[in-house]
Amino acid sequence: MDAFFRTQRLTVGYNGIPLIKDIDIQLDKGQILSLIGPNGSGKSTILKSITNYLKSICGTVYIDNRCLDDMNNRDLSYEVSVVLTEKLKTELMTCEDVVATGRYPYTGMLGILSPTDHVKVRDAMELVNVWELRDRDFTEISDGQRQRILLARAICQEPRIIVLDEPTSFLDVRYQLELLNILRTMAKERDITVIMSLHELDLAQKVSDLVMCVKGEFVTRFGSPKEIFKKEIISELYELSNGSYNPLFGSFEMQRPCGAAKVFVIAGGGTGIYEYRALQKKQIPFVTGILHDNDIDYQVAQDLASEVFCEESFTKIRQEIYDRALKRLSSCDTVIHCLNRYGEINEKNRQLYQEALSLGLRVIPSADIM
């Protein structure tokens, strides 16, 4: 059975010059696809091409086994709603007027809205929390408010596919989460397929069913978030050379400090992350331990510490690992002590702390680092 939305060897570009070749997408109803990649990689070009805003160079786009080239503009408006980054040109239009244009495929030649159309406009505006803007001039509201107005217009069009280019741009965190929750709900409850570009990788990781990596002349990866959001894949996609990607948090860490580490951080259970980042900001190299490899501190320490002393998860710290950590600690002049309790499996960290005191090292509690 063919996918609801699919492309076949699609090539996109400008003025007959290919930019990205052989794009093959397959999506079922209600799935969310996010396009990720560096600025200028062609994400917007792909979105414009699959919605006929830009003529593709070759290849085919199918919606429910119907070729996009066989649809006129009215047919396409029943299937696809588009929210692009280009500024909408309006004159003397209120926000409600802009949203109402989403109902035009369903009105007659005169474009007169029925009572039912007006209800759908209001419902869409209330869904994205912009009903209070209904009488405001569209040109006089903020970029973030415009983004939500355009989403309301797309929703009240009642399409089977929504295509969005960087929909979270200009939105604060509250509205980013709200927007993506709305898209996720519509995908699940109304079987609406969503295709969008996102810069926020943490959000793409959480909201997407499928992810497409765009870079160079080809789509480099296409798969589930679990397959895509890996350290090596994201690092290659964005050519990271002065930082690193952490797939557990879906975020980036700054470049680890260079130089000989003279600071030892005794941490664990999430107590060390703030200290690691504070040391990085000050460009102070450090070593840390003894962490278990399932510890949340370990995930960040790998990216920021010069050296990490580690034990297997759910295992008592072995003597040989403790001995190596103690030897390294002895070569430091400062110890940052983050722990205020110890369990059976990390008792060796208490011993490290006591040895630091007996060696006369400068020992400071974590709260004093800044």
mmCIF file of C-alpha atoms in Angstrom, residues 1-6 26-29 64-65:
data_model
loop_
_atom_site.group_PDB
_atom_site.id
_atom_site.type_symbol
_atom_site.label_atom_id
_atom_site.label_comp_id
_atom_site.label_asym_id
_atom_site.label_seq_id
_atom_site.Cartn_x
_atom_site.Cartn_y
_atom_site.Cartn_z
ATOM 1 C CA MET A 1 0.000 0.000 0.000
ATOM 2 C CA ASP A 2 1.411 3.390 -1.032
ATOM 3 C CA ALA A 3 2.076 6.097 1.548
ATOM 4 C CA PHE A 4 -0.442 8.932 1.846
ATOM 5 C CA PHE A 5 2.220 11.515 0.939
ATOM 6 C CA ARG A 6 5.288 10.583 -1.073
ATOM 7 C CA GLN A 26 7.026 8.551 2.431
ATOM 8 C CA LEU A 27 4.520 9.622 5.061
ATOM 9 C CA ASP A 28 1.304 8.139 6.362
ATOM 10 C CA LYS A 29 -1.680 10.159 7.523
ATOM 11 C CA ASP A 64 -3.077 10.025 -1.781
ATOM 12 C CA ASN A 65 -1.770 8.574 -5.077
#
